[in-house]
Short mmCIF file of C-alpha atoms and ligand atoms in Angstrom, two decimals:
data_model
loop_
_atom_site.label_atom_id
_atom_site.label_comp_id
_atom_site.label_asym_id
_atom_site.label_seq_id
_atom_site.Cartn_x
_atom_site.Cartn_y
_atom_site.Cartn_z
CA MET A 1 43.63 32.63 -4.71
CA VAL A 2 43.16 28.99 -4.27
CA CYS A 3 40.11 29.04 -2.90
CA HIS A 4 38.57 31.89 -5.84
CA GLU A 5 40.09 29.41 -8.98
CA PHE A 6 38.54 26.10 -6.78
CA GLU A 7 34.52 28.56 -6.29
CA LYS A 8 35.70 29.02 -10.28
CA PHE A 9 35.86 25.24 -11.16
CA THR A 10 33.16 23.36 -9.30
CA HIS A 11 30.82 26.53 -11.49
CA MET A 12 32.18 24.68 -14.52
CA ARG A 13 30.92 21.49 -13.60
CA LEU A 14 28.51 19.59 -14.88
CA ARG A 15 26.27 18.71 -11.81
CA ILE A 16 24.60 15.81 -12.73
CA ILE A 17 22.14 13.93 -10.14
CA ASN A 18 21.98 10.62 -11.05
CA ILE A 19 18.68 8.35 -9.32
CA VAL A 20 18.33 5.08 -7.98
CA GLY A 21 15.06 3.17 -6.16
CA ALA A 22 15.16 -0.38 -7.00
CA ARG A 23 17.70 -3.27 -7.20
CA PRO A 24 18.18 -3.43 -10.70
CA ASN A 25 18.99 0.55 -11.08
CA LEU A 26 22.41 -0.58 -8.94
CA PRO A 27 24.50 -1.97 -11.75
CA LYS A 28 23.50 0.59 -13.98
CA ILE A 29 24.23 3.59 -11.81
CA ALA A 30 27.32 1.73 -10.90
CA PRO A 31 29.54 2.33 -13.97
CA LEU A 32 28.16 5.78 -14.75
CA MET A 33 29.15 6.85 -11.02
CA ARG A 34 32.59 5.28 -11.65
CA GLU A 35 32.89 6.96 -15.53
CA MET A 36 31.45 10.51 -14.22
CA GLN A 37 33.80 10.02 -10.65
CA ARG A 38 36.48 9.81 -13.62
CA HIS A 39 35.91 13.40 -15.55
CA PRO A 40 36.36 16.48 -12.93
CA GLU A 41 34.21 18.68 -15.40
CA ILE A 42 31.29 16.30 -13.25
CA GLU A 43 30.20 17.20 -9.96
CA PRO A 44 28.13 13.81 -9.61
CA ILE A 45 25.59 13.36 -6.93
CA LEU A 46 23.93 10.29 -6.00
CA VAL A 47 19.91 10.07 -4.78
CA HIS A 48 18.43 6.93 -3.66
CA THR A 49 14.66 7.03 -3.46
CA GLY A 50 14.79 4.24 -0.92
CA GLN A 51 12.26 2.57 -3.15
CA HIS A 52 13.87 -0.73 -1.70
CA TYR A 53 15.37 -0.76 1.35
CA ASP A 54 16.66 -3.30 2.74
CA GLU A 55 20.31 -5.21 3.20
CA ALA A 56 19.00 -7.79 0.32
CA LEU A 57 17.79 -5.37 -2.40
CA SER A 58 20.10 -2.72 -1.78
CA ASP A 59 22.69 -2.40 1.01
CA ILE A 60 24.75 -5.07 0.14
CA PHE A 61 24.79 -3.97 -4.21
CA PHE A 62 26.73 -0.66 -2.90
CA ARG A 63 29.06 -2.34 -0.99
CA GLN A 64 29.95 -4.93 -3.32
CA MET A 65 29.66 -2.59 -6.55
CA GLY A 66 31.19 0.30 -4.67
CA ILE A 67 28.80 2.62 -5.40
CA PRO A 68 29.52 5.68 -3.42
CA THR A 69 26.76 6.10 -0.07
CA PRO A 70 24.20 8.73 -1.56
CA HIS A 71 24.15 12.20 -0.77
CA VAL A 72 20.19 11.70 -0.26
CA ASN A 73 18.18 9.04 0.66
CA LEU A 74 13.89 10.06 0.19
CA GLU A 75 13.58 7.23 2.19
CA VAL A 76 10.04 6.27 0.03
CA GLY A 77 10.16 2.45 0.90
CA SER A 78 6.96 0.56 0.22
CA GLY A 79 3.20 1.19 -1.07
CA SER A 80 0.99 1.12 -4.03
CA HIS A 81 2.08 2.15 -7.44
CA ALA A 82 0.02 5.89 -6.65
CA ALA A 83 1.22 6.77 -3.17
CA GLN A 84 5.45 5.46 -4.20
CA THR A 85 5.27 7.59 -7.04
CA ALA A 86 3.24 10.32 -5.00
CA GLU A 87 6.37 10.56 -2.25
CA VAL A 88 8.92 10.13 -5.13
CA LEU A 89 7.88 13.16 -6.34
CA LYS A 90 6.70 14.94 -3.42
CA ARG A 91 10.17 13.79 -1.94
CA VAL A 92 12.64 15.11 -4.78
CA GLU A 93 11.39 18.14 -5.38
CA PRO A 94 12.92 19.66 -2.56
CA VAL A 95 16.09 17.93 -3.20
CA LEU A 96 16.23 19.55 -7.06
CA ILE A 97 15.68 23.36 -6.01
CA ASP A 98 17.98 22.64 -2.97
CA ARG A 99 21.05 20.62 -5.74
CA GLN A 100 19.79 22.98 -8.60
CA PRO A 101 21.58 20.16 -11.20
CA ASP A 102 22.26 20.87 -14.99
CA LEU A 103 20.67 17.28 -15.19
CA VAL A 104 19.19 14.69 -13.78
CA LEU A 105 19.73 11.02 -14.97
CA VAL A 106 17.51 8.46 -14.56
CA VAL A 107 17.91 4.82 -15.66
CA GLY A 108 14.91 1.52 -16.22
CA ASP A 109 11.62 1.45 -15.04
CA VAL A 110 10.75 1.21 -12.37
CA ASN A 111 8.25 4.22 -10.05
CA SER A 112 11.28 6.11 -8.89
CA THR A 113 12.22 6.25 -12.83
CA ILE A 114 8.94 8.23 -14.05
CA ALA A 115 8.39 10.28 -10.45
CA VAL A 116 12.10 11.42 -10.56
CA SER A 117 11.86 12.77 -14.00
CA LEU A 118 8.20 13.71 -14.04
CA ALA A 119 9.38 16.15 -10.92
CA ALA A 120 12.33 17.46 -13.00
CA VAL A 121 11.31 18.29 -15.86
CA LYS A 122 8.54 20.63 -14.14
CA LEU A 123 11.48 22.32 -11.93
CA GLY A 124 13.10 22.88 -16.68
CA ILE A 125 15.54 20.72 -15.36
CA SER A 126 16.93 18.44 -18.15
CA VAL A 127 16.28 14.21 -17.85
CA ALA A 128 18.94 12.01 -19.61
CA HIS A 129 17.22 8.38 -19.79
CA VAL A 130 19.48 5.54 -19.69
CA GLU A 131 17.52 2.32 -21.19
CA ALA A 132 14.79 4.13 -23.13
CA GLY A 133 12.86 2.80 -25.96
CA LEU A 134 12.18 -0.47 -24.32
CA ARG A 135 8.76 -1.30 -24.95
CA SER A 136 6.94 -4.64 -24.50
CA PHE A 137 3.57 -3.21 -25.61
CA ASP A 138 1.77 -4.67 -22.71
CA ARG A 139 0.80 -2.10 -20.95
CA SER A 140 -0.09 -3.60 -17.84
CA MET A 141 2.88 -4.37 -16.78
CA PRO A 142 3.70 -1.12 -14.43
CA GLU A 143 6.81 -1.05 -16.37
CA GLU A 144 5.84 -0.39 -19.85
CA ILE A 145 3.59 3.16 -18.62
CA ASN A 146 6.98 3.94 -16.78
CA ARG A 147 9.10 3.53 -19.77
CA ILE A 148 6.89 5.28 -21.98
CA LEU A 149 5.68 8.59 -20.41
CA THR A 150 10.02 8.65 -19.14
CA ASP A 151 10.88 8.43 -22.45
CA ALA A 152 8.13 11.36 -23.42
CA LEU A 153 10.13 13.51 -20.71
CA ALA A 154 13.37 12.41 -21.49
CA ASP A 155 16.09 15.01 -23.35
CA TYR A 156 18.64 12.39 -23.85
CA LEU A 157 17.00 9.42 -24.54
CA PHE A 158 20.41 6.69 -24.66
CA VAL A 159 19.25 3.11 -26.08
CA THR A 160 20.94 -0.42 -25.63
CA GLU A 161 19.73 -1.58 -28.90
CA GLU A 162 18.66 -0.50 -32.42
CA ASP A 163 15.01 -1.59 -31.69
CA ALA A 164 14.18 1.13 -29.61
CA ILE A 165 15.72 3.91 -31.88
CA GLN A 166 12.59 3.04 -34.60
CA HIS A 167 9.75 3.13 -31.00
CA LEU A 168 10.86 6.38 -29.59
CA LEU A 169 11.18 8.13 -33.53
CA LYS A 170 7.58 6.63 -33.65
CA GLU A 171 6.33 8.19 -30.60
CA GLY A 172 7.49 11.67 -32.13
CA ARG A 173 11.05 12.16 -30.24
CA PRO A 174 14.02 13.82 -32.10
CA ARG A 175 16.58 11.68 -33.67
CA GLU A 176 19.31 14.05 -32.47
CA SER A 177 17.92 13.28 -29.18
CA ILE A 178 18.59 9.42 -29.24
CA TYR A 179 21.91 8.13 -28.53
CA LEU A 180 22.90 4.47 -29.35
CA VAL A 181 25.42 3.53 -26.61
CA GLY A 182 25.25 -0.08 -25.41
CA ASN A 183 24.25 -1.57 -22.11
CA VAL A 184 25.52 0.13 -18.64
CA MET A 185 24.50 -3.14 -17.51
CA ILE A 186 26.77 -5.00 -19.06
CA ASP A 187 29.54 -2.59 -18.15
CA SER A 188 28.83 -3.81 -14.97
CA LEU A 189 28.70 -7.62 -15.72
CA ARG A 190 32.29 -7.30 -17.70
CA HIS A 191 33.71 -5.49 -14.45
CA PHE A 192 32.89 -7.67 -11.84
CA LEU A 193 32.45 -11.16 -13.53
CA PRO A 194 36.56 -12.04 -12.45
CA LEU A 195 35.09 -10.83 -8.99
CA ALA A 196 32.04 -13.36 -9.22
CA GLN A 197 33.86 -16.25 -10.32
CA LYS A 198 35.48 -15.73 -6.74
CA SER A 199 32.48 -16.52 -5.06
CA ALA A 200 31.89 -19.37 -2.14
CA ILE A 201 28.36 -19.50 -3.34
CA GLY A 202 28.75 -23.02 -5.55
CA GLU A 203 30.05 -24.83 -2.37
CA GLN A 204 27.92 -22.89 -0.03
CA LEU A 205 24.50 -24.76 -2.14
CA ALA A 206 26.44 -27.97 -2.82
CA LEU A 207 26.76 -27.08 -6.53
CA LYS A 208 30.51 -27.48 -6.38
CA ASN A 209 33.32 -29.80 -5.56
CA ASP A 210 36.46 -28.54 -5.93
CA ALA A 211 36.98 -26.86 -9.26
CA ALA A 212 34.10 -28.85 -10.90
CA TRP A 213 30.69 -27.66 -11.01
CA GLN A 214 27.73 -30.11 -11.41
CA ARG A 215 25.14 -28.89 -14.04
CA PHE A 216 22.32 -27.06 -12.40
CA ALA A 217 19.41 -24.00 -13.20
CA VAL A 218 18.60 -20.88 -11.47
CA LEU A 219 14.94 -19.37 -11.50
CA THR A 220 14.11 -16.30 -10.80
CA LEU A 221 10.22 -14.58 -10.56
CA HIS A 222 8.69 -11.97 -9.86
CA ARG A 223 6.79 -10.42 -12.29
CA PRO A 224 3.04 -9.44 -10.85
CA SER A 225 1.49 -11.33 -13.28
CA ASN A 226 3.55 -15.06 -12.36
CA VAL A 227 3.28 -14.54 -8.96
CA ASP A 228 -0.37 -12.47 -7.80
CA SER A 229 -2.01 -14.95 -8.17
CA THR A 230 -1.67 -18.46 -6.04
CA GLU A 231 -3.24 -20.47 -8.75
CA LYS A 232 -0.57 -18.53 -11.96
CA LEU A 233 2.17 -18.97 -8.91
CA ALA A 234 1.40 -22.57 -8.56
CA GLU A 235 1.42 -23.54 -12.26
CA LEU A 236 4.45 -22.56 -12.91
CA LEU A 237 6.49 -24.12 -10.10
CA GLY A 238 4.60 -27.22 -11.31
CA ALA A 239 6.77 -27.10 -14.16
CA ILE A 240 9.86 -25.65 -12.58
CA ASP A 241 9.45 -29.06 -9.86
CA SER A 242 9.85 -31.24 -12.94
CA ILE A 243 12.89 -29.03 -14.11
CA ALA A 244 14.02 -29.77 -10.55
CA ALA A 245 13.61 -33.88 -10.49
CA GLN A 246 16.43 -33.36 -13.40
CA VAL A 247 18.52 -31.30 -11.86
CA PRO A 248 19.10 -28.51 -9.08
CA VAL A 249 17.01 -25.78 -9.07
CA ILE A 250 18.01 -22.54 -7.10
CA PHE A 251 15.75 -20.09 -6.37
CA PRO A 252 16.63 -16.58 -4.87
CA VAL A 253 12.89 -15.80 -3.42
CA HIS A 254 12.24 -11.81 -4.09
CA PRO A 255 10.31 -10.55 -1.00
CA ARG A 256 7.06 -9.66 -3.51
CA THR A 257 7.13 -14.24 -4.51
CA GLN A 258 8.00 -14.07 -0.47
CA GLN A 259 5.00 -12.93 0.40
CA ARG A 260 3.12 -14.90 -1.90
CA LEU A 261 4.97 -17.75 -0.94
CA ALA A 262 4.29 -17.91 2.00
CA GLN A 263 0.78 -17.36 2.03
CA ALA A 264 -0.10 -19.95 -0.67
CA GLY A 265 1.80 -22.82 1.17
CA ILE A 266 3.24 -24.13 -2.17
CA LYS A 267 5.24 -27.49 -1.29
CA THR A 268 8.12 -27.71 -4.47
CA HIS A 269 10.15 -30.20 -5.06
CA PRO A 270 13.21 -30.75 -2.48
CA GLN A 271 15.57 -30.22 -5.75
CA LEU A 272 14.01 -26.45 -5.77
CA LYS A 273 16.47 -25.19 -3.34
CA LEU A 274 14.45 -21.30 -2.07
CA ILE A 275 17.03 -19.51 -0.71
CA PRO A 276 16.35 -15.57 0.56
CA PRO A 277 17.96 -12.73 -2.09
CA ILE A 278 21.56 -12.69 -2.86
CA GLY A 279 24.09 -10.31 -3.68
CA TYR A 280 25.29 -9.01 -6.74
CA LEU A 281 28.37 -11.14 -7.05
CA ASP A 282 27.21 -14.65 -5.76
CA PHE A 283 23.88 -14.14 -8.32
CA LEU A 284 26.27 -13.00 -11.36
CA CYS A 285 28.51 -16.48 -10.38
CA LEU A 286 25.42 -18.96 -10.89
CA LEU A 287 24.30 -17.40 -14.01
CA SER A 288 27.43 -17.88 -15.73
CA LYS A 289 27.76 -21.53 -14.07
CA ALA A 290 24.81 -22.07 -14.34
CA THR A 291 23.19 -24.49 -17.49
CA LEU A 292 19.66 -23.40 -17.74
CA VAL A 293 18.37 -19.99 -16.54
CA LEU A 294 13.98 -19.14 -16.46
CA THR A 295 13.26 -15.91 -14.96
CA ASP A 296 10.96 -13.21 -15.54
CA SER A 297 12.99 -9.95 -15.20
CA GLY A 298 14.01 -8.07 -17.83
CA GLY A 299 18.08 -7.42 -16.91
CA ILE A 300 18.61 -11.43 -16.41
CA GLN A 301 17.68 -12.01 -20.06
CA GLU A 302 20.95 -9.49 -20.68
CA GLU A 303 23.10 -11.22 -18.52
CA THR A 304 21.74 -14.42 -20.04
CA THR A 305 22.43 -13.38 -23.43
CA ALA A 306 26.08 -11.84 -22.92
CA LEU A 307 26.75 -15.06 -21.04
CA GLY A 308 26.40 -17.03 -23.33
CA VAL A 309 24.25 -19.30 -21.16
CA PRO A 310 20.85 -19.99 -22.49
CA CYS A 311 17.34 -18.52 -21.18
CA LEU A 312 13.84 -19.30 -20.67
CA THR A 313 11.79 -16.32 -20.53
CA LEU A 314 8.32 -17.27 -18.67
CA ARG A 315 6.29 -14.20 -19.79
CA GLU A 316 4.05 -13.52 -23.06
CA ASN A 317 6.02 -10.99 -24.07
CA THR A 318 9.97 -8.93 -23.96
CA GLU A 319 10.42 -5.89 -24.25
CA ARG A 320 13.88 -6.81 -25.08
CA PRO A 321 14.24 -8.75 -28.82
CA ILE A 322 17.44 -8.42 -29.27
CA THR A 323 18.61 -10.81 -26.33
CA ILE A 324 15.78 -13.28 -29.05
CA SER A 325 17.11 -12.44 -32.14
CA GLU A 326 20.50 -12.02 -31.55
CA GLY A 327 20.66 -13.69 -27.57
CA THR A 328 20.32 -17.17 -25.60
CA ASN A 329 16.99 -16.46 -24.31
CA GLN A 330 13.55 -18.14 -26.27
CA LEU A 331 10.67 -16.43 -24.38
CA ILE A 332 8.29 -19.19 -24.09
CA GLY A 333 5.54 -17.94 -22.40
CA THR A 334 3.69 -19.53 -18.65
CA ASP A 335 2.04 -22.75 -20.32
CA PRO A 336 3.87 -25.76 -17.65
CA ALA A 337 4.21 -27.92 -20.68
CA ARG A 338 6.86 -25.22 -22.94
CA ILE A 339 8.32 -24.85 -20.23
CA VAL A 340 9.12 -28.43 -19.62
CA ALA A 341 9.76 -28.81 -22.96
CA ALA A 342 12.56 -26.25 -24.17
CA ALA A 343 13.95 -27.00 -20.38
CA HIS A 344 14.89 -30.62 -21.67
CA ASP A 345 16.22 -29.57 -24.80
CA ILE A 346 18.87 -27.25 -23.24
CA LEU A 347 19.74 -29.84 -20.50
CA ALA A 348 20.35 -32.39 -23.73
CA GLY A 349 22.75 -29.99 -25.08
CA LYS A 350 19.62 -28.16 -27.36
CA GLY A 351 20.11 -24.95 -26.67
CA LYS A 352 19.95 -21.85 -29.01
CA PRO A 353 23.26 -20.50 -29.12
CA GLY A 354 23.85 -16.81 -29.66
CA ARG A 355 25.77 -13.70 -30.04
CA ILE A 356 26.85 -10.52 -27.85
CA PRO A 357 24.63 -7.19 -29.08
CA PRO A 358 27.21 -4.93 -31.18
CA LEU A 359 28.62 -2.12 -28.22
CA TRP A 360 27.60 -4.79 -25.08
CA ASP A 361 31.75 -4.46 -24.46
CA GLY A 362 31.64 -3.00 -20.93
CA HIS A 363 32.04 0.90 -22.69
CA ALA A 364 28.81 1.86 -22.47
CA ALA A 365 29.41 4.37 -19.54
CA GLU A 366 31.73 6.13 -21.07
CA ARG A 367 30.28 6.78 -24.08
CA ILE A 368 26.97 8.49 -21.98
CA VAL A 369 29.32 10.25 -20.25
CA ASP A 370 30.79 11.66 -23.55
CA VAL A 371 28.24 12.44 -25.35
CA LEU A 372 26.61 14.49 -22.06
CA LEU A 373 30.31 16.29 -22.03
CA LYS A 374 29.67 17.15 -25.63
CA ASN A 375 26.80 17.77 -25.60
CA PRO A 376 25.75 19.73 -22.52
CA PRO A 377 21.92 20.34 -21.95
CA LEU A 378 21.26 23.90 -22.97
CA GLY A 379 19.16 25.22 -20.93
CA LEU A 380 21.03 25.31 -18.05
CA HIS A 381 19.48 25.32 -14.99
CA ARG A 382 22.46 27.70 -13.05
CA LYS A 383 23.29 29.74 -15.46
CA SER A 384 27.44 29.80 -14.36
CA THR A 385 27.55 26.23 -15.33
CA LEU A 386 29.62 25.83 -18.11
CA PRO A 387 31.91 28.43 -18.93
CA VAL A 388 30.82 31.04 -21.62
CA THR A 389 33.37 31.05 -24.90
C1 UD1 B 401 10.66 -2.82 -8.20
C2 UD1 B 401 10.16 -2.68 -9.52
C3 UD1 B 401 10.39 -3.80 -10.60
C4 UD1 B 401 11.89 -4.11 -10.75
C5 UD1 B 401 11.39 -4.97 -9.24
C6 UD1 B 401 12.85 -5.75 -9.36
C7 UD1 B 401 8.09 -1.04 -10.29
C8 UD1 B 401 6.81 -0.81 -10.05
N1 UD1 B 401 8.37 -2.33 -9.95
O1 UD1 B 401 9.33 -4.42 -8.64
O2 UD1 B 401 10.21 -3.07 -12.04
O3 UD1 B 401 11.98 -5.48 -11.79
O4 UD1 B 401 11.54 -3.89 -8.22
O5 UD1 B 401 13.24 -6.06 -7.40
O6 UD1 B 401 9.02 0.08 -10.06
N2 UD1 B 401 10.19 -5.07 0.16
C9 UD1 B 401 11.01 -5.77 0.49
N3 UD1 B 401 11.79 -5.31 0.66
C10 UD1 B 401 12.36 -4.02 -0.25
C11 UD1 B 401 11.39 -3.35 -0.60
C12 UD1 B 401 10.58 -3.99 -1.26
O7 UD1 B 401 10.55 -6.60 1.70
O8 UD1 B 401 13.78 -3.58 0.11
C13 UD1 B 401 8.44 -6.15 -0.44
C14 UD1 B 401 7.24 -5.13 0.22
O9 UD1 B 401 6.87 -5.59 0.97
C15 UD1 B 401 7.48 -4.65 -1.55
C16 UD1 B 401 7.38 -5.69 -2.33
O10 UD1 B 401 8.37 -6.16 -2.24
O11 UD1 B 401 5.68 -4.32 -0.81
C17 UD1 B 401 7.24 -5.27 -3.80
O12 UD1 B 401 8.43 -4.75 -3.75
P1 UD1 B 401 8.01 -3.27 -4.83
O13 UD1 B 401 9.18 -1.98 -4.94
O14 UD1 B 401 6.74 -2.61 -5.03
O15 UD1 B 401 8.00 -3.66 -6.18
P2 UD1 B 401 8.82 -4.73 -6.43
O16 UD1 B 401 8.41 -5.87 -7.02
O17 UD1 B 401 10.63 -5.18 -5.67
#
C-alpha cells in the first residue's frame, strides 16, 4: 500500500533535468537545485556535461555551494567548439531518452547550454533557459551564438533584466514564454556572502592585517578576444602593471589564460599577483572587499553591481547593459590609456555609483520554480507526470 502510494506520488512529480557544464553555470544552478529540492512535486536531476572538469573549476564549487553530486557526468572535457558541442549532443541524448524528463533546464551561454537544448527539443522535451535574452550583438563571441540559438529553442525564457525582453520579442519569441524573474547568480551571492566574509584569503594574500583590509584590485581575463593573441594580452597586462604600481592587483588566472601566458613569457609587475583559480567563497570575499575590479567576464559585471564595487569591463561590448545603466560597471574597452585613466579615477575615489537592479534580491530561483509549477510543460513528455484534473 505504502509502496503503491509512493509510486503514484513519484509519477506525479515534475521531472526536471538541470544541466551544468562550465564554472559560471555552478553559482546559477546552486539556488535552483536548492529550491527544487524544497518542493516534493519536483524531481530534480542534475547532469554535468564535464565541459569543465578540474578541481578548481568544478569540484570545489560543488562542495562549497552544497550542489548535489550529479546523477550523470558526461565527461566531455575540452576540445574545439564543434567537437565539444557535438560530444555533449551525442552523450546527452541517451540520458534524456533514459530519464524521460518533462523539462530540461539550462543556464547561461556556454557550449553545454546550446548542445543540451538542441538534443532536448529534437526529442520533444521542453527547455527552460535561465538568463535568456542577453545580447552583446557581437557574433564573434562564441557565447553570443549560444545565447541566440538557445533562446530560439527554449519554451521558458527566464530573464534577468528588461532589455532582454525586448531582444527576445524582436527575435519573434512569444511574450507569454518570457518571465522577468531576477538573477539566480545574485541569489547565490546573497546566500553565500556571510560565509565568504569568513574566508582567510585576505590573510593568505597579505591583503589584511587584523581586521583591516588594504586597498587592492582584482583582475580576471579569459575571453579569447583578450587572451588568445599574445600582443593583446601583453598590451592589457602592460596597463594592469601601471595599476599594480599603485595597489596590489590579484589575478586568479584561468587555464586558457595560463596557457597563453606560459607560451608568451610576459613579465609583470611584482604587485600584480598571479594566482591559480580560486574557489567561489574566496573569490566572492575578494570581490566584496576590492577597491576596483577589472574583468572581461560576464558574471563578474553583475556580481560587482550587486556588491556596489566599481568594475571596469575590458571589452568593447556587454550583454549585460543594466550593470552600466544602473550598476557600478563601466565599459572601458581594451585601450591601455583608457584603462589606466579609469582605474586612476576609481582609486582617487571617483568611482561610478550604482544601485541594485530590480528583482536582484536573492529570490530569482523561487520565482522560476513557481512559474514552472504553475505553468508545467504543455506537451508533457511523460504522459503520466501530472494528475488528470
Ligand atoms: C568556457 C565558456 C565561457 C565561460 C568560461 C568560464 C564556452 C564557449 N565558453 O570558456 O563562456 O565564460 O568557460 O570559465 O562554453 N581547461 C582546464 N580545465 C578545465 C576546463 C578547461 O584546464 O576544467 C582548459 C583546457 O585546456 C581548455 C581551456 O581551459 O582548452 C579552455 O576551456 P574551455 O571550456 O574550452 O573554454 P573556456 O575558456 O573555459
